[in-house]
Coordinates of C-alpha atoms in Angstrom, one line a residue:
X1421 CA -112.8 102.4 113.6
X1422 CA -113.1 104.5 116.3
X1423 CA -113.6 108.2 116.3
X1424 CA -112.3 109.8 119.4
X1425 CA -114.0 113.1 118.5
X1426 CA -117.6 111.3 118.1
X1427 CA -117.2 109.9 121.2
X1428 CA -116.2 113.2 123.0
X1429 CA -119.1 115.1 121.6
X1430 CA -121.9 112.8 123.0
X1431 CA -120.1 112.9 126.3
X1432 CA -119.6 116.8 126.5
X1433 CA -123.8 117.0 125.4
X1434 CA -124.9 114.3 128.1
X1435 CA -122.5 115.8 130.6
X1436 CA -124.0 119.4 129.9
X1437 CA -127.1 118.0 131.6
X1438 CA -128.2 118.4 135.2
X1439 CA -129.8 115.3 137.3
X1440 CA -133.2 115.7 138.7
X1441 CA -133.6 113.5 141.1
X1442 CA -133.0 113.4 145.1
X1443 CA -130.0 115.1 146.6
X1444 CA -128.2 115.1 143.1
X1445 CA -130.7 117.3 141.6
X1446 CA -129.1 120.4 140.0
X1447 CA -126.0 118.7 140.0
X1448 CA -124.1 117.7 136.6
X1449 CA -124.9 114.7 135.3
X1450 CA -121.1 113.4 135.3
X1451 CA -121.0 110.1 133.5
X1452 CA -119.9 107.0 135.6
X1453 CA -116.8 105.0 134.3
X1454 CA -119.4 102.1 133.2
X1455 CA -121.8 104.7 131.5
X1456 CA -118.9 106.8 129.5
X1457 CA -117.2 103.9 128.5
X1458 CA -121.1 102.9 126.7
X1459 CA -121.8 106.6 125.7
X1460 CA -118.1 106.7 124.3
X1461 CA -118.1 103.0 122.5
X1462 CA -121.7 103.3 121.3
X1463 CA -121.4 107.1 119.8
X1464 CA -117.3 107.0 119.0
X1465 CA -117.3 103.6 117.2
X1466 CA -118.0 104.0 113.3
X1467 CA -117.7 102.5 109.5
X1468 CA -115.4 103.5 107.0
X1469 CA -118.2 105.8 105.4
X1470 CA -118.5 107.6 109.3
X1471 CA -121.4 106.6 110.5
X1472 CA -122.0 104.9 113.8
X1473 CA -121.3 100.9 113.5
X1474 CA -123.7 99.6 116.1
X1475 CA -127.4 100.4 115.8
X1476 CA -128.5 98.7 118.6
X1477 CA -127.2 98.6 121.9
X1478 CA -128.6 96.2 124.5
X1479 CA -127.6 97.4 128.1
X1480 CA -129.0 95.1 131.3
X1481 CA -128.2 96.6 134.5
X1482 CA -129.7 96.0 138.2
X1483 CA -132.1 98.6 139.1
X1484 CA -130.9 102.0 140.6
X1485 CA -127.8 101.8 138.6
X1486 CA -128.9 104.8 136.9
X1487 CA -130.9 103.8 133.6
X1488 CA -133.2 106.4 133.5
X1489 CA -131.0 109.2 133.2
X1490 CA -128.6 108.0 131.0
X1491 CA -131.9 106.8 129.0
X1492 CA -132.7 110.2 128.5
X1493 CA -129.6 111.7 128.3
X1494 CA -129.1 109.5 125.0
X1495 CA -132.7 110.4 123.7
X1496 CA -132.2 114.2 124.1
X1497 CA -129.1 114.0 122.2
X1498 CA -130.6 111.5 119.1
X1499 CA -132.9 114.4 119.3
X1500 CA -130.9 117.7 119.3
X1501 CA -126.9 116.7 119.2
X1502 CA -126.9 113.5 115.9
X1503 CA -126.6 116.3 113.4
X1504 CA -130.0 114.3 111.9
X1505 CA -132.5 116.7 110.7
X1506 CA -136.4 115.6 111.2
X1507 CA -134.6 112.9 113.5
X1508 CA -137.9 111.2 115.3
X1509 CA -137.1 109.4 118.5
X1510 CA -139.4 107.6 120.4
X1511 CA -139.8 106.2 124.0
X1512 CA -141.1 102.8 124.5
X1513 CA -142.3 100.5 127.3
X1514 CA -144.8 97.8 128.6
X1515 CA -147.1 100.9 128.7
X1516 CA -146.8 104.7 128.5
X1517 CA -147.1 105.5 132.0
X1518 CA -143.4 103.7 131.9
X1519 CA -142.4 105.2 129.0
X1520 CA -142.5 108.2 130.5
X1521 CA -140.6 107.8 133.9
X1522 CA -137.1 108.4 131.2
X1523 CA -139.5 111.0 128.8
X1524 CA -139.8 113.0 132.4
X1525 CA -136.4 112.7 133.4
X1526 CA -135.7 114.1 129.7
X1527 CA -137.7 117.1 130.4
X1528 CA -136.7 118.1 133.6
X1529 CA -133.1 118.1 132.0
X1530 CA -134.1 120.3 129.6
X1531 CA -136.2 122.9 132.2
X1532 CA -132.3 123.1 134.0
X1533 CA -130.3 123.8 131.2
X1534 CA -130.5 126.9 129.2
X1535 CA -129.6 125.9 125.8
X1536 CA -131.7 123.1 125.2
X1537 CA -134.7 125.2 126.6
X1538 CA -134.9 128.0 124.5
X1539 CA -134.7 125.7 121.5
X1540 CA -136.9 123.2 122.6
X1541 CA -140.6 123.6 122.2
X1542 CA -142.3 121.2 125.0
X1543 CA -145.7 119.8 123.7
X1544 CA -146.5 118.1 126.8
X1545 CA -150.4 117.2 126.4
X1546 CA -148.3 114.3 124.0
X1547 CA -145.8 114.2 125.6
X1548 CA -143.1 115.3 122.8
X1549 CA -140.2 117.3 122.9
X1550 CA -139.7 119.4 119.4
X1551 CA -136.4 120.3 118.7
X1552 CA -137.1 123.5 117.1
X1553 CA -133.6 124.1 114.9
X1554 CA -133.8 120.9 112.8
X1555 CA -137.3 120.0 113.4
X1556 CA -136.6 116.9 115.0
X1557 CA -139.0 115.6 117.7
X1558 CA -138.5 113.2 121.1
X1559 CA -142.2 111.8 121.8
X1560 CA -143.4 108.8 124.0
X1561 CA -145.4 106.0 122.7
X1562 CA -148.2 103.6 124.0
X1563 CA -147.7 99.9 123.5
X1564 CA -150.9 99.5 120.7
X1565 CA -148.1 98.5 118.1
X1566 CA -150.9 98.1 115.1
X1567 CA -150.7 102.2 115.3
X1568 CA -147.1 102.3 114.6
X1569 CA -146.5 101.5 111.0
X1570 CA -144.8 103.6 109.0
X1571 CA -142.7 105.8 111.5
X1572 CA -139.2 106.9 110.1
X1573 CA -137.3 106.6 113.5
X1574 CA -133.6 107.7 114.6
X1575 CA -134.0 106.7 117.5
X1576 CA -136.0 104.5 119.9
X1577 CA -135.0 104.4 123.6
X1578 CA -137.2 100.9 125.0
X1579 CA -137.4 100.8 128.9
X1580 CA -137.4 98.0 131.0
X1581 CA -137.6 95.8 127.9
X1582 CA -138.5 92.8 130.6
X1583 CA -141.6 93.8 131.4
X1584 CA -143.3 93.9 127.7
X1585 CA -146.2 91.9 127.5
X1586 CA -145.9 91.2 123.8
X1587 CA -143.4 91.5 120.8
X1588 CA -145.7 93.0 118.7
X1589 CA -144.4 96.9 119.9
X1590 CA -140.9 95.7 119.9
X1591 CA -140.7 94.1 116.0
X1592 CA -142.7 96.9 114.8
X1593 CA -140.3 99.9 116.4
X1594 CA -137.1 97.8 115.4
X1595 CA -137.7 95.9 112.6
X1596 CA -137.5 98.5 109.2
X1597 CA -138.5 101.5 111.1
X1598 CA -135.3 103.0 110.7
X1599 CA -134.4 101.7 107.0
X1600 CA -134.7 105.3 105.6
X1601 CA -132.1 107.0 108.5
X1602 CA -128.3 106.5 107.4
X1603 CA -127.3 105.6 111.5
X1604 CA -130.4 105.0 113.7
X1605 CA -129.9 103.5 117.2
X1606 CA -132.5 100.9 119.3
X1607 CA -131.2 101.6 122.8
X1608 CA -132.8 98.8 124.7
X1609 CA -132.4 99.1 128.3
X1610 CA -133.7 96.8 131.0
X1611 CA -132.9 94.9 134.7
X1612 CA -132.9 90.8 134.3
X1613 CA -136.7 89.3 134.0
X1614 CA -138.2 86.2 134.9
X1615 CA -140.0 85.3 131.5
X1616 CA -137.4 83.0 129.5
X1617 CA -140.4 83.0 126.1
X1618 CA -140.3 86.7 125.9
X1619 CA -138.7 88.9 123.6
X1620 CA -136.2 90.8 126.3
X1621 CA -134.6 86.9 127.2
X1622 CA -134.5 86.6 123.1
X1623 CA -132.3 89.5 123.3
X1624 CA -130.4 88.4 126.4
X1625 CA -129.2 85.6 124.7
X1626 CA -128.2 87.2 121.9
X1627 CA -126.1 89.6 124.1
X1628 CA -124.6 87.0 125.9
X1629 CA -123.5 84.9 122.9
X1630 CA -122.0 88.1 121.7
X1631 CA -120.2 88.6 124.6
X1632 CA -118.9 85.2 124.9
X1633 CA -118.0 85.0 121.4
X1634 CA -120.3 82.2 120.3
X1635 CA -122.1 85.1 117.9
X1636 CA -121.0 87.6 115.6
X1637 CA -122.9 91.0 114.7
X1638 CA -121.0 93.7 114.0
X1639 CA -123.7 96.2 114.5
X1640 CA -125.1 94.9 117.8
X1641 CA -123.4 96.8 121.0
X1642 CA -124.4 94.0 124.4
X1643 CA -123.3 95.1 128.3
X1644 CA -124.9 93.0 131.0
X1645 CA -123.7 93.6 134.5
X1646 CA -125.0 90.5 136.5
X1647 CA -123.7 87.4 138.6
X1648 CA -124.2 83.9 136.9
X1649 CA -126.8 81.8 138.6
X1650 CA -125.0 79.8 140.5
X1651 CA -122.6 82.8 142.0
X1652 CA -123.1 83.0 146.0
X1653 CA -125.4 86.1 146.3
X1654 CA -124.9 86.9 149.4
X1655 CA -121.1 88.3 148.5
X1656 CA -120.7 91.5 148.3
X1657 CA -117.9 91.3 145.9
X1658 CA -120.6 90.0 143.8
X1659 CA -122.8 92.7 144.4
X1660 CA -120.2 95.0 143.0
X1661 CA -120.1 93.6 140.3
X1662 CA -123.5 93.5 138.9
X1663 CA -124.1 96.8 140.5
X1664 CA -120.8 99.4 138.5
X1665 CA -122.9 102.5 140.5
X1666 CA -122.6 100.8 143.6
X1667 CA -121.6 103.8 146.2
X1668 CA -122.5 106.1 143.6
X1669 CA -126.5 106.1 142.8
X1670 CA -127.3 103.5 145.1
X1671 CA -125.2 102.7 148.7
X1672 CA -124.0 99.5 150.3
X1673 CA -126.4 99.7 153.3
X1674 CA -129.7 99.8 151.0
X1675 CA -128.6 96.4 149.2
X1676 CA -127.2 95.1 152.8
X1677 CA -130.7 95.6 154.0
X1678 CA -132.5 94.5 150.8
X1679 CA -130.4 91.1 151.0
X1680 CA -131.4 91.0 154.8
X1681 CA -134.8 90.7 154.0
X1682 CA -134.0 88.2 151.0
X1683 CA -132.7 85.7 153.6
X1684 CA -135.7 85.8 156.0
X1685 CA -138.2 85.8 153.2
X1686 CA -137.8 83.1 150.7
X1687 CA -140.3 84.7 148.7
X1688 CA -138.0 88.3 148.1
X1689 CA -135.2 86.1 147.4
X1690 CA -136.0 85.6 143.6
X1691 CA -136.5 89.8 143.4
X1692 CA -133.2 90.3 145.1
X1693 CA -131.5 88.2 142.7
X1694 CA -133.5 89.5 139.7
X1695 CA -133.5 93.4 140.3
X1696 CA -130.2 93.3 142.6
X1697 CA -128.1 91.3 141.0
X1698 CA -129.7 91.0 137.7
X1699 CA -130.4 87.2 137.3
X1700 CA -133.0 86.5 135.3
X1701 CA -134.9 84.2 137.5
X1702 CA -137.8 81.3 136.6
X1703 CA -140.4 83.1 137.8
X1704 CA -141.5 85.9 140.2
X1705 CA -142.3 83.6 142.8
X1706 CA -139.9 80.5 143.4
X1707 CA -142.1 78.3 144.9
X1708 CA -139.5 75.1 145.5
X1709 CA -135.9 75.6 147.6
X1710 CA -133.6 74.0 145.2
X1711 CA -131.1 73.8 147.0
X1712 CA -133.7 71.9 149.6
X1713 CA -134.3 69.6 146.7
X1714 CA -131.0 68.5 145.4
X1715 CA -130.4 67.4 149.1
X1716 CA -133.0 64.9 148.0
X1717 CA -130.9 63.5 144.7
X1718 CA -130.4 60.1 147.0
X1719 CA -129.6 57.0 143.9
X1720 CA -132.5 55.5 142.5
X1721 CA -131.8 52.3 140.9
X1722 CA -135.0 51.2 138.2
X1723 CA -133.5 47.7 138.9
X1724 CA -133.8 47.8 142.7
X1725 CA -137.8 48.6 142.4
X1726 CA -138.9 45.9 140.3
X1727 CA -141.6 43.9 141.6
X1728 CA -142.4 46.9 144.4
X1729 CA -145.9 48.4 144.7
X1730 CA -146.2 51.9 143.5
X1731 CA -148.4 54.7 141.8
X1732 CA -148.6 56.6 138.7
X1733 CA -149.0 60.3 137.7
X1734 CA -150.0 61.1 133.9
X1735 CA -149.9 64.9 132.5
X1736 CA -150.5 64.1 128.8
X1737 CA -150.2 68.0 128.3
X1738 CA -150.9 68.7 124.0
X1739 CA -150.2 66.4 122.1
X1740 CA -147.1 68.5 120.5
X1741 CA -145.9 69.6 124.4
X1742 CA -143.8 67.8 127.0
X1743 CA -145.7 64.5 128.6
X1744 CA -144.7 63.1 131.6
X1745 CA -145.6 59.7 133.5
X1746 CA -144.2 59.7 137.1
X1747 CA -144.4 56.8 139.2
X1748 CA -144.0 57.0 142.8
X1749 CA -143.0 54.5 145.6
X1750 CA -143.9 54.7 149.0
X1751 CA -141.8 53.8 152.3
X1752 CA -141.9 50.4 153.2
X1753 CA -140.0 51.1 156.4
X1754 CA -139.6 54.6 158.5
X1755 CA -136.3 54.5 157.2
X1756 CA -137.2 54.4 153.6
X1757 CA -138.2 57.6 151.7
X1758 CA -140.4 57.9 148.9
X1759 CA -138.8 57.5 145.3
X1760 CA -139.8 59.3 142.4
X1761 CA -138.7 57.7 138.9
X1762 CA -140.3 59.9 136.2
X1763 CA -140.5 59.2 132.3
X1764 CA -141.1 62.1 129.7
X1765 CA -141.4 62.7 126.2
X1766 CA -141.6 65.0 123.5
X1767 CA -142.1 64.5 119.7
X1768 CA -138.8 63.8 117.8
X1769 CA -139.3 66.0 115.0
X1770 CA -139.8 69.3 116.7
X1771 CA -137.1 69.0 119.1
X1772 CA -134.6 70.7 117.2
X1773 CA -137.1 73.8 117.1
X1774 CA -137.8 73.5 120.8
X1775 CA -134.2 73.9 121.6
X1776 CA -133.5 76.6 119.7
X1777 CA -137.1 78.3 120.9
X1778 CA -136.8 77.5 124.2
X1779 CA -132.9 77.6 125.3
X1780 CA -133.3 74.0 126.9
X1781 CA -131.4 71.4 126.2
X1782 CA -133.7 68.4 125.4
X1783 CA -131.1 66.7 123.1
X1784 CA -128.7 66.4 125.8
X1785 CA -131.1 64.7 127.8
X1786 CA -132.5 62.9 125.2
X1787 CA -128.7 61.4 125.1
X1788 CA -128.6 60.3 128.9
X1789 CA -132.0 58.8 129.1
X1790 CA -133.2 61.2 130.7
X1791 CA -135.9 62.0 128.1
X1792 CA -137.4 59.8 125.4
X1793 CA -139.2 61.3 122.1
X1794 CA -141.4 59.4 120.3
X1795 CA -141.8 59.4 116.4
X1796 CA -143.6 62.7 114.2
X1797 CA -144.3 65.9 115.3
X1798 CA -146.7 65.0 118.0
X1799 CA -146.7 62.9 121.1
X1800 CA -147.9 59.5 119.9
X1801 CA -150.2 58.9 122.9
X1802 CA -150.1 55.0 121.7
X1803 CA -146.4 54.8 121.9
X1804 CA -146.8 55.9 125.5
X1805 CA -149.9 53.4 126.4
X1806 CA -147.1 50.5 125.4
X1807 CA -144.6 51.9 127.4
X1808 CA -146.4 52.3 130.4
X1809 CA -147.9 48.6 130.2
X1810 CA -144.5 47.3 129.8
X1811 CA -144.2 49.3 133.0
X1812 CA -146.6 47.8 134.5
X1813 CA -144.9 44.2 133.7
X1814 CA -141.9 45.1 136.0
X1815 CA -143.6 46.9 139.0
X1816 CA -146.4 46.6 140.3
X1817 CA -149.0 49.4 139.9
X1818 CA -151.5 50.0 141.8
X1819 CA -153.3 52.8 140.5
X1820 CA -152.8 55.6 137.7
X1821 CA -153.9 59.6 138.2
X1822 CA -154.4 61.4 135.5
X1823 CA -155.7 64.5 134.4
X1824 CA -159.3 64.6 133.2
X1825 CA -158.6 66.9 130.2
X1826 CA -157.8 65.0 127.0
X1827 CA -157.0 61.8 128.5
X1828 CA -160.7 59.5 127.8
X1829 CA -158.7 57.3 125.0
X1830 CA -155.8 56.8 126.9
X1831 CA -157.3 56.2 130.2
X1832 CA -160.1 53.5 128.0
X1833 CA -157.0 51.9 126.9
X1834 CA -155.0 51.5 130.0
X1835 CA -158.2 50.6 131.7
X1836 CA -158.3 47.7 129.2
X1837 CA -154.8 46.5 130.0
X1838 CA -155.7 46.2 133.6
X1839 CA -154.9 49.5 134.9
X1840 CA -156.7 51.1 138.3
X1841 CA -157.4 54.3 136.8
X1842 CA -158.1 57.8 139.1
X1843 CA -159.3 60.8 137.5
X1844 CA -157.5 63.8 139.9
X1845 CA -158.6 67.6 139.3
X1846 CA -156.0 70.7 138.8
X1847 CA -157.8 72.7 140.9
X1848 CA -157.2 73.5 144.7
X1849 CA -159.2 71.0 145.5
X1850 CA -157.0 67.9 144.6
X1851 CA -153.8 69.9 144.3
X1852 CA -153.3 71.5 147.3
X1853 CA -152.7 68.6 149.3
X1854 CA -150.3 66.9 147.7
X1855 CA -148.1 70.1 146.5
X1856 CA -147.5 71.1 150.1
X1857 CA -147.2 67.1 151.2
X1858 CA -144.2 67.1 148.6
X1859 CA -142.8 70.4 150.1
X1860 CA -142.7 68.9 153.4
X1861 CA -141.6 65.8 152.6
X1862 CA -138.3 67.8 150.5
X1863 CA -137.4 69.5 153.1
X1864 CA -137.4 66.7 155.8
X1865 CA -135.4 64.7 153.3
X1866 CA -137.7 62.2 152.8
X1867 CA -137.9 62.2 149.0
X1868 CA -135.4 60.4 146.7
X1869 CA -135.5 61.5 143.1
X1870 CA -131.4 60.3 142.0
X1871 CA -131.3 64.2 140.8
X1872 CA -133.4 63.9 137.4
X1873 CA -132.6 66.8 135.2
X1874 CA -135.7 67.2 133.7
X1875 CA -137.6 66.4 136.8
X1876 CA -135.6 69.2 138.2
X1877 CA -136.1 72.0 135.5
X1878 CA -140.2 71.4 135.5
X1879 CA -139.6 71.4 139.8
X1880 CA -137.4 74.5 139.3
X1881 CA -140.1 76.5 137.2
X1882 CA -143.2 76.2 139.3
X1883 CA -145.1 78.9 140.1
X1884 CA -147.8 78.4 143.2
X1885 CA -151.2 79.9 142.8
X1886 CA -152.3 80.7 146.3
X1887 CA -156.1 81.4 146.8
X1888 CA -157.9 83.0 150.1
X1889 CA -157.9 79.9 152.4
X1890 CA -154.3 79.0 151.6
X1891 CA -154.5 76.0 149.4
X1892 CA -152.0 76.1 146.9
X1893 CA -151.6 74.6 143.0
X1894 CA -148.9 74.5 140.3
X1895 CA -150.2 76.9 137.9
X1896 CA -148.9 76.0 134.4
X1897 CA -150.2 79.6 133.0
X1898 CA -148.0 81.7 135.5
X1899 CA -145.0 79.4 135.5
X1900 CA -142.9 80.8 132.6
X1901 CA -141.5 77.1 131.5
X1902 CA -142.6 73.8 131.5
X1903 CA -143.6 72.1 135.3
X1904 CA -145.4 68.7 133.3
X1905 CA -143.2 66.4 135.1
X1906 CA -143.2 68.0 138.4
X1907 CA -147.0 68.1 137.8
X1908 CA -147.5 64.4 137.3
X1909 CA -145.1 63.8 140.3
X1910 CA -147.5 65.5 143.1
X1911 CA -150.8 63.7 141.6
X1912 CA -148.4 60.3 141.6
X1913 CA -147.3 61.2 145.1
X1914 CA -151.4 62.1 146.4
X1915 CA -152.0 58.5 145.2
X1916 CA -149.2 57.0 147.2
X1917 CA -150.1 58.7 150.5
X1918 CA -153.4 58.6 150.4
X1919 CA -153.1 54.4 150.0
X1920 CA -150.7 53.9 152.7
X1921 CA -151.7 51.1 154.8
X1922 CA -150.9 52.9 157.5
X1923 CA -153.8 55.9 156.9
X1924 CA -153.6 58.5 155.0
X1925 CA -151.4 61.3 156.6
X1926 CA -154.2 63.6 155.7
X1927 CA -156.7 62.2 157.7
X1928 CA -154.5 62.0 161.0
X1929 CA -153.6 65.8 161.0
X1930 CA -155.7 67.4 158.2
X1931 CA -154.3 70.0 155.2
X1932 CA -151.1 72.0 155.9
X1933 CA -152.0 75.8 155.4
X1934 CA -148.8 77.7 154.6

């Protein structure tokens, strides 16, 4: 049901409000088309008994669209205009220095309009608002969540959801806290973020499936603006489109010059897309062009390799995580590029959980080849010492890195089949070499990897750890997803070009600093 007079009273209160900021300070805060169709659906749309039907409203929007004040334009009416008496509404963030960027917006509405200030008491040292004539109270909170049992909330208005370092705050503000209140609302707000295992992509999701009609919740209110991933983000039609205050808070020529930058600066280009165009990237940094590497997908026929020399890159990772064995081949000719054919795993009877956890499809690759699983609920490391000898039987390897961490069984076993094998470090040390040899070699085309798909997820989340000389590493803490495979691939690939008849290419010219 929708209730038409609802919806007008929240959009009269919010528009009674002045903005505070800039050159639209003083001025009233007249609700965009995007932000009083939300105000109007959110507020307007009820049950049969008249209370609101959505308690939760997830809204993602690229930044400068104009969260903050329509963040607290919504807390300041939970607080005063809901007809809830002893309403508590809280403000939530990462931390409570964010928490209060929409808390001050809040109070600097109040400070211009007359109304609200002669019945609001400000108790600033705590930053709460007290709505003196039902006793109802707008205060911000810090992110320790074990403090915040047993709160009775109306309200809670969560900024930049993205940037929470935990779930703890979240499940704790939204899960029960408003059980005893006959309509509460969790007001989520946020731009796109990077971290696919936190709680904000957990709700992304779920707003998406929503939207696209894969899920059903009838009290769950999702609006994204965004472009989909692979949308050209240089259009500005596009930009329009994940921006609906575009020429209104936020002009053409800022974005034109934010994309600018973008394109000369590989490094901005994964913030443009994430706080421009609200694309929730792999990481903050993208280390790897993709676009660079699936110019590389040239075919790689297993068959056409047997019987060719080539090296071996293990990451045994846990024993419950993604394992990867890459092998790599080097150029015989100066017309031949090196080929990567890489093998991975994950235990068979977890995968169902990982997909569901982790958004990825493994099953669909598990279907294709692509990825094997072996039997239980952890990797059997034994299964994987056969495979890799019957590996061994069709080409020839000449030597095996692995990683010294939980690898001395393994490395005693394929040492007693025959195996060469080469202990190689994570650090800088070992790392950097190869990682920026593999770079180079992508982008002169010089790699052939027949366009693996797990190959090129791990590839596509790797974040770089740079330190004060320049060498770089993958760095499986900061990348948000797994980079196993991609991992095993540059310690295959240091083994292969540092064996090269021909030298190794770092002694003729020395390390690439970057």
């Amino acid at each position: 049901m929708f209730d038409e007079a609802k919806a007008k009273r929240a959009i009269t209160f919010i528009e009674n409000l002045k903005h505070t900021k800039g050159r639209w300070h003083g001025e009233p805060f007249k609700l965009l088309p995007w932000q009083e169709e939300l105000v109007s659906t959110l507020f307007g749309t009820v049950k049969e008994n008249g209370y609101r039907q959505y308690n939760t409203c997830y809204c993602e929007v690229p930044k400068k669209n104009g969260k903050s004040a329509l963040a607290a334009g919504i807390a300041l009416y939970l607080t005063c205009g809901d007809g809830e008496w002893a309403a508590e509404v809280y403000g939530c963030a990462s931390d409570r220095q964010q928490a209060s960027i929409v808390f001050d917006v809040a109070v600097d509405m109040v400070d211009q309009c007359p109304a609200l200030k002669k019945r609001i008491k400000p108790i600033l040292s705590v930053k709460r608002l007290v709505y003196l004539p039902t006793n109802s109270y707008y205060q911000v909170l810090s992110a320790e969540a074990y403090t915040k049992h047993g709160l009775n909330c109306h309200g809670v208005v969560y900024d930049e959801l993205h940037s929470t370092p935990s779930r703890e705050l979240f499940d704790v503000m939204t899960k029960g806290s408003g059980d005893a209140r006959t309509q509460p609302l969790f007001f989520l707000i946020t731009t796109a973020g990077s971290d696919r295992g936190s709680v904000c992509y957990e709700q992304h999701v779920k707003a998406k499936s929503l939207l696209e009609g894969r899920l059903v919740d009838p009290t769950y209110y999702p609006v994204i603006y965004g472009i989909p991933e692979d949308a050209d983000w240089g259009d500005e039609k596009n930009w329009y489109l994940a921006n609906p205050s575009l020429d209104h808070t936020i002009t053409l020529d800022k974005v034109k010059a934010a994309y600018q930058s973008a394109k000369e600066n590989p490094v901005e280009e994964n913030l443009f897309r994430q706080l421009r165009l609200n694309q929730w990237t792999k990481q903050d940094v993208r280390w790897m062009p993709m676009d660079k590497w699936d110019a590389c997908a040239f075919d790689v026929d297993p068959e056409d390799l047997i019987g060719r020399e080539c090296y071996g890159g293990l990451d045994l990772s846990s024993t419950s995580d993604l394992t990867a064995f890459v092998l790599v081949f080097p150029p015989r000719t100066e017309e031949e590029k090196y080929i990567i054919l890489p093998y991975c795993w994950i235990p068979e009877d977890n995968m169902r959980i990982r997909i569901r956890r982790d958004h990825v499809p493994y099953d669909a690759w598990e279907k294709t080849g692509d990825l094997l699983t072996t039997e239980g609920n952890v990797i059997h490391y034994g299964f994987i010492e056969e495979f890799i000898e019957k590996l061994g039987e069709k080409y020839h390897i000449l030597e095996i890195a692995f990683d010294r961490w939980g690898a001395t069984q393994m490395v005693q076993d394929l040492e007693g089949m025959g195996f060469k094998v080469v202990p190689f470090g994570q650090g800088y040390k070992d790392m950097s070499p190869p990682t920026k040899e593999l770079m180079k070699l992508v982008l002169e085309k010089r790699i052939a990897h027949g366009g693996h798909p797990v190959l090129r997820w791990c590839m596509d989340n790797v974040y770089v750890r740079k330190d004060p000389a320049g060498n770089i590493k993958m760095d499986k803490e900061k990348s948000t997803e797994k980079i196993d495979v991609a991992v095993a691939s540059v310690m295959a690939l240091d083994r292969a070009i540092r064996n090269e008849t021909r030298g190794s290419v770092y002694d003729e010219r020395g390390l690439l600093v970057f």
